[in-house]
Amino acid sequence: DIQMTQFPSSLSASVGDIVTITCRASQSISTYLNWYQQKPGKAPKLLVYAASSLQSGVPSRFSGSGSGTDFTLTISSLQPEDFATYYCQQSYSPPRTFGQGTKLEIK
Amino acid sequence: QVQLQESGPGLVKPSETLTLTCSVSGGSVGSDNYYWSWIRQPPGKGLEWIGYFYYSGNSNYNPSLKSRVTISVDTSKNQFSLKLSSVTAADTAVYYCARERRDGYKFDYWGQGTLVTVSS
């Protein structure tokens, strides 16, 4: 299985800040990397797919980059509704695997 | 608009079989363009992929669950189902059904999730 490691596991930030979350794969996955946002009691929501493509309807303050084993999700100018848990997920091969999550909290 | 909705018992006894159904609207489970998937999340923990069924008859399961899992599709009802046998307390989780696009391999639509508790 391909292991996905996210860091940090938690992060405190303020409205307006720029935030970066990192995800590392245990082997090269090209750009088969997706990012999801999950709020308490809700299903995950797709934000970014194929490492850097923004899903339709997702605000442009979200962006993704990377290839191979190292990836980042950046949120420019944090908004109150962005405080949530974020997961990366590899779609290179089954079994699909997720990072352990990064909880973004209000400072 | 595509919608997925899980249904099934919220409480299952240890050693029994967990059965959940996902009803799909706004799309067809008979389409070759998607993998119909199940993902679970134990309380307070991360996401675990269970597996998918693909209309051509292929399926793919997480090796950690493979011996206990069956995912099937009912095109007449536009539904797909999960069966997980010999459950233990470790199978207590919120279970999500989701659609994975074969072009892009992304989970673009999810059900709201249903909590299944394994307890006697």
Tab-separated table of C-alpha atoms in Angstrom:
chain	number	residue	atom	x	y	z
A	1	ASP	CA	0.000	0.000	0.000
A	2	ILE	CA	1.081	3.580	-0.629
A	3	GLN	CA	1.319	5.467	2.649
A	4	MET	CA	0.351	9.126	2.748
A	5	THR	CA	1.795	11.345	5.471
A	6	GLN	CA	0.469	14.821	6.123
A	7	PHE	CA	2.039	17.529	8.198
A	8	PRO	CA	1.352	19.307	10.346
A	9	SER	CA	-1.382	17.248	11.984
A	10	SER	CA	-2.877	20.433	13.387
A	11	LEU	CA	-2.442	24.095	12.696
A	12	SER	CA	-3.681	27.316	14.257
A	13	ALA	CA	-4.121	30.337	12.029
A	14	SER	CA	-6.022	33.593	11.779
A	15	VAL	CA	-8.481	34.921	9.225
A	16	GLY	CA	-6.484	36.414	6.367
A	17	ASP	CA	-3.420	34.215	6.886
A	18	ILE	CA	-1.774	32.116	4.199
A	19	VAL	CA	-1.640	28.441	5.148
A	20	THR	CA	0.260	25.549	3.595
A	21	ILE	CA	-0.362	21.855	4.287
A	22	THR	CA	2.090	19.231	3.084
A	23	CYS	CA	1.476	15.654	1.992
A	24	ARG	CA	4.149	13.086	1.250
A	25	ALA	CA	3.665	9.743	-0.499
A	26	SER	CA	5.747	6.675	0.329
A	27	GLN	CA	6.475	6.213	-3.394
A	28	SER	CA	6.079	8.278	-6.523
A	29	ILE	CA	2.440	8.823	-7.475
A	30	SER	CA	3.003	11.268	-10.353
A	31	THR	CA	0.173	13.790	-9.927
A	32	TYR	CA	-2.472	11.317	-8.761
A	33	LEU	CA	-3.180	13.328	-5.635
A	34	ASN	CA	-6.444	14.804	-4.399
A	35	TRP	CA	-7.283	17.136	-1.521
A	36	TYR	CA	-10.511	17.131	0.497
A	37	GLN	CA	-12.013	19.394	3.150
A	38	GLN	CA	-14.152	17.913	5.916
A	39	LYS	CA	-16.226	19.810	8.442
A	40	PRO	CA	-17.608	18.179	11.604
A	41	GLY	CA	-20.495	15.828	10.903
A	42	LYS	CA	-20.174	16.258	7.131
A	43	ALA	CA	-18.815	14.225	4.259
A	44	PRO	CA	-15.482	15.218	2.753
A	45	LYS	CA	-15.635	17.709	-0.092
A	46	LEU	CA	-13.281	17.552	-3.074
A	47	LEU	CA	-11.148	20.685	-3.389
A	48	VAL	CA	-8.244	19.845	-5.686
A	49	TYR	CA	-7.653	16.875	-7.991
A	50	ALA	CA	-4.685	15.739	-10.035
A	51	ALA	CA	-2.444	17.649	-7.620
A	52	SER	CA	-3.220	21.116	-8.962
A	53	SER	CA	-6.639	21.221	-10.663
A	54	LEU	CA	-9.314	23.125	-8.786
A	55	GLN	CA	-12.661	21.344	-8.550
A	56	SER	CA	-15.573	23.288	-10.013
A	57	GLY	CA	-17.096	25.694	-7.518
A	58	VAL	CA	-14.109	25.750	-5.166
A	59	PRO	CA	-12.820	29.261	-4.371
A	60	SER	CA	-9.596	30.288	-6.088
A	61	ARG	CA	-7.885	30.919	-2.750
A	62	PHE	CA	-7.300	27.152	-2.674
A	63	SER	CA	-4.418	25.839	-4.745
A	64	GLY	CA	-2.421	22.648	-4.986
A	65	SER	CA	1.014	21.809	-6.278
A	66	GLY	CA	3.546	19.021	-6.441
A	67	SER	CA	4.348	15.787	-8.210
A	68	GLY	CA	6.120	12.566	-7.450
A	69	THR	CA	6.117	12.220	-3.667
A	70	ASP	CA	5.707	15.759	-2.310
A	71	PHE	CA	2.569	17.861	-2.515
A	72	THR	CA	1.149	21.009	-0.946
A	73	LEU	CA	-2.249	22.565	-0.460
A	74	THR	CA	-2.183	26.315	0.004
A	75	ILE	CA	-5.016	28.494	1.230
A	76	SER	CA	-4.367	32.152	0.582
A	77	SER	CA	-6.247	34.589	2.791
A	78	LEU	CA	-8.047	32.224	5.162
A	79	GLN	CA	-11.772	32.746	5.549
A	80	PRO	CA	-13.876	31.742	8.589
A	81	GLU	CA	-15.479	28.887	6.639
A	82	ASP	CA	-12.064	27.348	5.887
A	83	PHE	CA	-11.530	26.092	9.426
A	84	ALA	CA	-11.894	22.350	8.971
A	85	THR	CA	-9.877	19.161	8.577
A	86	TYR	CA	-8.027	18.581	5.310
A	87	TYR	CA	-7.064	15.213	3.828
A	88	CYS	CA	-4.844	14.252	0.944
A	89	GLN	CA	-5.586	11.051	-0.982
A	90	GLN	CA	-3.636	9.143	-3.590
A	91	SER	CA	-5.431	7.769	-6.624
A	92	TYR	CA	-2.339	6.237	-8.258
A	93	SER	CA	-3.241	2.662	-7.350
A	94	PRO	CA	-5.584	0.627	-5.167
A	95	PRO	CA	-5.984	0.528	-2.289
A	96	ARG	CA	-6.769	4.220	-2.288
A	97	THR	CA	-5.174	5.741	0.799
A	98	PHE	CA	-5.628	8.981	2.677
A	99	GLY	CA	-3.353	11.063	4.808
A	100	GLN	CA	-4.171	11.187	8.510
A	101	GLY	CA	-5.618	14.685	8.190
A	102	THR	CA	-4.631	18.223	9.160
A	103	LYS	CA	-6.979	20.047	11.509
A	104	LEU	CA	-6.995	23.776	10.842
A	105	GLU	CA	-8.138	25.742	13.860
A	106	ILE	CA	-8.762	29.387	14.595
A	107	LYS	CA	-5.974	31.127	16.496
B	1	GLN	CA	-27.366	17.082	-9.659
B	2	VAL	CA	-25.910	13.794	-8.473
B	3	GLN	CA	-26.964	12.658	-5.019
B	4	LEU	CA	-25.965	9.606	-3.003
B	5	GLN	CA	-27.795	8.416	0.110
B	6	GLU	CA	-26.749	5.618	2.446
B	7	SER	CA	-29.280	3.461	4.266
B	8	GLY	CA	-29.123	0.517	6.623
B	9	PRO	CA	-29.153	-0.455	10.290
B	10	GLY	CA	-27.310	1.761	12.719
B	11	LEU	CA	-26.566	-1.086	15.120
B	12	VAL	CA	-25.060	-4.469	14.265
B	13	LYS	CA	-24.118	-7.256	16.682
B	14	PRO	CA	-20.578	-8.623	16.796
B	15	SER	CA	-19.924	-11.524	14.383
B	16	GLU	CA	-22.904	-10.536	12.210
B	17	THR	CA	-22.896	-9.041	8.726
B	18	LEU	CA	-23.158	-5.295	8.175
B	19	THR	CA	-25.227	-4.438	5.103
B	20	LEU	CA	-25.586	-0.929	3.710
B	21	THR	CA	-27.171	0.377	0.539
B	22	CYS	CA	-26.386	3.540	-1.396
B	23	SER	CA	-29.160	4.978	-3.559
B	24	VAL	CA	-27.979	7.106	-6.454
B	25	SER	CA	-29.948	9.852	-8.187
B	26	GLY	CA	-28.874	12.097	-11.041
B	27	GLY	CA	-26.554	9.432	-12.425
B	28	SER	CA	-26.496	5.759	-13.363
B	29	VAL	CA	-24.669	3.003	-11.518
B	30	GLY	CA	-24.621	1.279	-14.914
B	31	SER	CA	-22.246	3.867	-16.338
B	32	ASP	CA	-18.753	2.754	-17.310
B	33	ASN	CA	-17.364	6.127	-16.260
B	34	TYR	CA	-17.371	5.614	-12.496
B	35	TYR	CA	-16.237	3.391	-9.664
B	36	TRP	CA	-18.930	3.045	-6.998
B	37	SER	CA	-17.104	3.142	-3.706
B	38	TRP	CA	-17.378	2.756	0.034
B	39	ILE	CA	-15.197	4.642	2.517
B	40	ARG	CA	-15.412	4.600	6.298
B	41	GLN	CA	-14.296	6.797	9.183
B	42	PRO	CA	-14.110	5.536	12.778
B	43	PRO	CA	-15.240	8.149	15.300
B	44	GLY	CA	-12.582	10.845	15.665
B	45	LYS	CA	-10.253	9.176	13.167
B	46	GLY	CA	-9.261	9.387	9.512
B	47	LEU	CA	-10.686	7.988	6.299
B	48	GLU	CA	-10.289	4.369	5.171
B	49	TRP	CA	-11.106	3.206	1.646
B	50	ILE	CA	-13.087	-0.047	1.667
B	51	GLY	CA	-13.365	-0.732	-2.048
B	52	TYR	CA	-15.269	-0.191	-5.241
B	53	PHE	CA	-17.418	-1.959	-7.819
B	54	TYR	CA	-17.189	-1.151	-11.476
B	55	TYR	CA	-20.129	-1.858	-13.761
B	56	SER	CA	-18.180	-4.182	-16.036
B	57	GLY	CA	-18.128	-6.591	-13.111
B	58	ASN	CA	-14.777	-5.702	-11.671
B	59	SER	CA	-14.311	-4.942	-8.034
B	60	ASN	CA	-11.344	-3.949	-5.931
B	61	TYR	CA	-11.150	-4.171	-2.171
B	62	ASN	CA	-8.796	-2.972	0.527
B	63	PRO	CA	-6.537	-5.956	1.317
B	64	SER	CA	-7.078	-5.307	5.016
B	65	LEU	CA	-10.805	-6.054	4.580
B	66	LYS	CA	-10.868	-8.164	1.420
B	67	SER	CA	-11.796	-11.456	3.071
B	68	ARG	CA	-14.900	-9.893	4.624
B	69	VAL	CA	-16.143	-7.413	2.004
B	70	THR	CA	-18.515	-7.640	-0.936
B	71	ILE	CA	-19.650	-4.641	-2.978
B	72	SER	CA	-22.370	-5.156	-5.576
B	73	VAL	CA	-24.547	-3.076	-7.880
B	74	ASP	CA	-28.286	-3.292	-8.617
B	75	THR	CA	-28.893	-1.401	-11.842
B	76	SER	CA	-32.673	-1.955	-11.679
B	77	LYS	CA	-32.832	0.079	-8.473
B	78	ASN	CA	-29.848	2.325	-9.287
B	79	GLN	CA	-28.225	1.302	-6.027
B	80	PHE	CA	-25.028	-0.302	-4.824
B	81	SER	CA	-24.431	-2.187	-1.607
B	82	LEU	CA	-21.780	-3.063	0.929
B	83	LYS	CA	-21.634	-6.277	2.910
B	84	LEU	CA	-19.035	-6.626	5.650
B	85	SER	CA	-19.068	-9.933	7.480
B	86	SER	CA	-17.895	-11.016	10.926
B	87	VAL	CA	-17.926	-7.482	12.308
B	88	THR	CA	-16.249	-6.443	15.542
B	89	ALA	CA	-16.192	-3.225	17.533
B	90	ALA	CA	-13.308	-2.093	15.310
B	91	ASP	CA	-15.796	-1.822	12.431
B	92	THR	CA	-17.758	0.897	14.225
B	93	ALA	CA	-17.554	3.902	11.931
B	94	VAL	CA	-19.375	6.380	9.748
B	95	TYR	CA	-19.733	4.684	6.382
B	96	TYR	CA	-19.785	6.833	3.250
B	97	CYS	CA	-20.697	5.848	-0.268
B	98	ALA	CA	-18.957	7.853	-2.954
B	99	ARG	CA	-18.532	8.087	-6.685
B	100	GLU	CA	-15.027	7.973	-8.093
B	101	ARG	CA	-14.626	9.257	-11.632
B	102	ARG	CA	-12.528	7.046	-13.887
B	103	ASP	CA	-11.324	10.173	-15.688
B	104	GLY	CA	-9.268	11.811	-13.001
B	105	TYR	CA	-9.738	9.202	-10.280
B	106	LYS	CA	-11.329	11.570	-7.800
B	107	PHE	CA	-14.193	11.146	-5.335
B	108	ASP	CA	-16.419	13.916	-6.617
B	109	TYR	CA	-19.729	13.019	-4.949
B	110	TRP	CA	-20.306	11.589	-1.494
B	111	GLY	CA	-23.279	10.494	0.544
B	112	GLN	CA	-23.896	12.197	3.870
B	113	GLY	CA	-22.612	9.165	5.756
B	114	THR	CA	-24.274	6.777	8.180
B	115	LEU	CA	-22.983	5.744	11.595
B	116	VAL	CA	-22.862	2.016	12.187
B	117	THR	CA	-22.152	0.846	15.723
B	118	VAL	CA	-21.094	-2.728	16.415
B	119	SER	CA	-22.286	-3.724	19.854
B	120	SER	CA	-24.212	-6.491	21.557
